[in-house]
Amino acid sequence: MRSRYWFHWVSAQGIPRLVMRLQARRGDPFAELWGGHTGWAAPYPLIERLRAEGRLVHTPIAWATFDYELCRSMLRDSRFGVRPVGDYTAPEPLRSLAKRFPLPPSPVEPPSMLVIDPPEHTRMRRPVASAFTPRAIERLRDRVETVTDELLARLPTRCTVDLIQAFAVRVPIAIISQMLGFPDEDQARFLHWGDRMTPLLDIGIPWRTHRAALSAMDQMNDYLGSHIERLRLDPGEDILSSLVSGGELDSHALAATGSLLMGAGFETTVNLIGNGVVQLLAHPDQLQRLRNEPQLWPNAVEEILRFDPPVQTTTRTASADVEIGGVQLREGDTVIVSLAGANRDPGAFSDPLRFDIGRDNAREHLAFSSGVHSCLGARLARMEAGYALRALFERFPDLRLAGPLERRRLFTVHGCARMPVELGRRAPVPEPIPA
C-alpha cells in the first residue's frame, strides 16, 4: 500500500513540487503564490504581479490566466476540459505506469464528476442535481437555521474560542451529513477525513500530506462501502439512497460521488464563513452598514465570494489546438484558471480591490466556477453562509479576533485552519431573520 501511495505521489505531485521549489528560489511569483507563506496568507498582491505580466502567463507547470473574460470563456468553452492533477503534471511514461496501480474511489480521480467531461459528467451529475434545486435547498432552510442557532447558543463567552472548529465547520457538516443519510455521531470522522483529503486538490503537496490524504481516502471508502450496502437493504430519503435505488451508478461511482459530495458539501462553506468573518472584521464600516441595512446580507455574501473566494483556482485543458487571449494553445496544454484573479479584474469590477457589500455586480464573480462544472451546491453554500454570518454577528456584536489567524497551507483552497476570537457579550436573540 505504502509503495503504491509513493508511486502516485511521485508521478502526480513530486515532480511539480521539485520544479516549483526550484522556481521559488529564483523569485518566481507564481511559485511563491503556489507554495510560499506569502502565497498562503496573502495571495492577492502576487496575483496582481502576475496579472501585470499579461492575459495568459506561462508558469513552470502550465499556462495561467487571471483575466476575467478569459477565465469565464474557458470555463464555458467545450474545447477546454478537466483532468486529474497527474494527467497534466506528470510525463506520459509516468502517467502510464500510474494507471497500473489504480487508487480507490476518490473525489479527484475518475469517475468523480470533478475530473470528467460530458457525456460521462452529465451521467454522473444528473442523478444528483435534483437534490440541489432551488426548491430542495429551500426545504433545508429550517434545518440550517436550527443547527446555526443551537451552535451559537452553546458557544462559551468567557474564553477564547476557535471559531472555525467551534462553529464554521459545524453548520455545513450537519447539513450535508443529513443530506447523505449519515448518522450525526459520524460527523467527526468526516471532518477528520475531509481535512486530510482536501490537499489532493492541490499541486505539488508534500509526501507525508499525500500519504495521509490517501490513507484517509481508504478509510472513507471502507465506511462508504458499508454504508452503501446498508442502503441497498434499507434505503432512506437521502441523496445516496436515491442514487443506490436508481441503479445508474455502480459501487465505485457511488463511493466516488459520496466522497465528493461530503467533502465539497462542507469545505467551501467552512472557508466562506471563515473568510466572511475575517473581511467583515477588517472592514468595520461595511459591518456597520449591514447592521443599518440588513437587507444587504445576501449581497454581502456575494462580495465575500468575489473578494476572498474559498476556492482560488481550477484548471482546464485544451482538447484541440485553440487560440485564446492572443496565444496559440496546443491540444493538451493546461491552463490554471485563477478564480480569485478573475474576481479582482478591473476590467470586470470597478475598484476591485475595495470590499463593498453594496457592489452592484458582485454576483457576477466566478467563485463557484461557471459552465457545466459550476458548483452544484452553490445555492446551499450561499444560504448556509448567509444565515450563519448574519446570526453570528447579531448574537455577538462585540466579536473580535483574539490572536493571529492560522491560514490553511494550500494553493487551491483558501481559508483559515484556526481563528481565535473573543465573542464578547451575547445579545438577546433577535426576531427571526426573514428569508
Phi, psi and omega in degrees: 000312182300319181293325178295317178300314183297320181297317179293325178296314180301313186288322186261332189237320187297316182295307178297330178297316179297314181299314184291325178293322176296319180292326179297323178295336180269003177084018180294121182295328178292321178297323177291322177297321182291313191221008182265162180301320179297320181296318180291316187278321186216077185287339193290322174298324177292321177299319179293324175298317181288325177301322182293345181278349178138171183289326173236126184245134178271117180257174181298340184239344182187174169285162176214147176225142179240013185267127185302309184296319178294316179300310182297320180296313182293324179295335183256356186268122182293348177281356176241128182237185182250153179213152171298155183307314184296337182288340178241356179255341183254146174297155184305317179302320179290323178298319180295319179294321182298327181293344177282349181237070185297143178268161176293171180310135186214149175294343185246015177227146175306144011267022176304134182295346179294332188233025175230154182252167174301148006275346181299320180299318180298318180297323181282325186279325188304312183291345181267331191301329184296337180281353184238019175290161178306319181294319180294320180292322180298327179294342180271355187302314181300320180295318178300315182293320180295313180300313181299312182297320179295319179296315180296325180293333183269350182293131178285145185252354186253020179208169175285135183238138170277104188293334180292305184286328183277340186220303190301321180281337190285328180293300184292328181293326178294320184287312183291328176298317178297317182297331182261359176080023180269144178297147180302325184290350179265002182300321181299323178300313184291326175297318179296311181295316181298319179299323181276334182274336183305322179301344178296343176285347186270174178249129173073039180284154180297158182301314182296323178294318179296315180298316179296323180295315181288328175296316177297322180296319176298316180296318179296320181293325174299316179297311183297322179301315179292320181296317180296320178295322176296321181291332177297325181274326185217074182291151176252210180249019183268175183298311183297322177300319178297319180292319179296314181293328181293331176073009182280337185243139176281179186299322179296313180293324178297317180294318179297318179292318180298316180291324178294313181296321179295311181295310181292334184291337177238337186297311181297316184291321177305311182286329176295315178297312181299313179296325178296318177298315181300313184289323180289325175289328179284343181232073185300334177295324179287323177295320178295323178297322178295325177293326179278329184230070185299343177294349180274358183303316178301320179288329177298320177298319178296322180290325174298316178299321179289312190284325186214066189294143180291331173248119189270329186217161165216180180227153173222145181240133181291129178267000177202166173296131184209142175258130179211134181062029180078009180240135178272112176263144177264157175306130181097347176292137181251142179240127171279115184265109183276100177296322178295321178293316179300321183289348178242022179284122180295343176286343181247332184227127178293133179047060192291341181274004178260131177275114188223104183291348178262010184303129185297321186249028181304324185291350179279006178299167179248023184300332178259021183066201181195163179081202186295337181260018177298153187298123182294328184261022184301316181298318181294317179298318179298315182293313181300310183292320181299314180289318183299314182292314181297314181295320180301310183286335176284322180285328183233076186293344180258012181310133176210157176293144182241016181169178181292145175286145171254108182281149173289135185272063184227155180267318185278313182262131185239118179182189182255135172277330182212137180221091179287129180225156165253123186283330183075200184294149176263115181284156175302148179296122183285179174299153180308139180281121181293152180293000000 
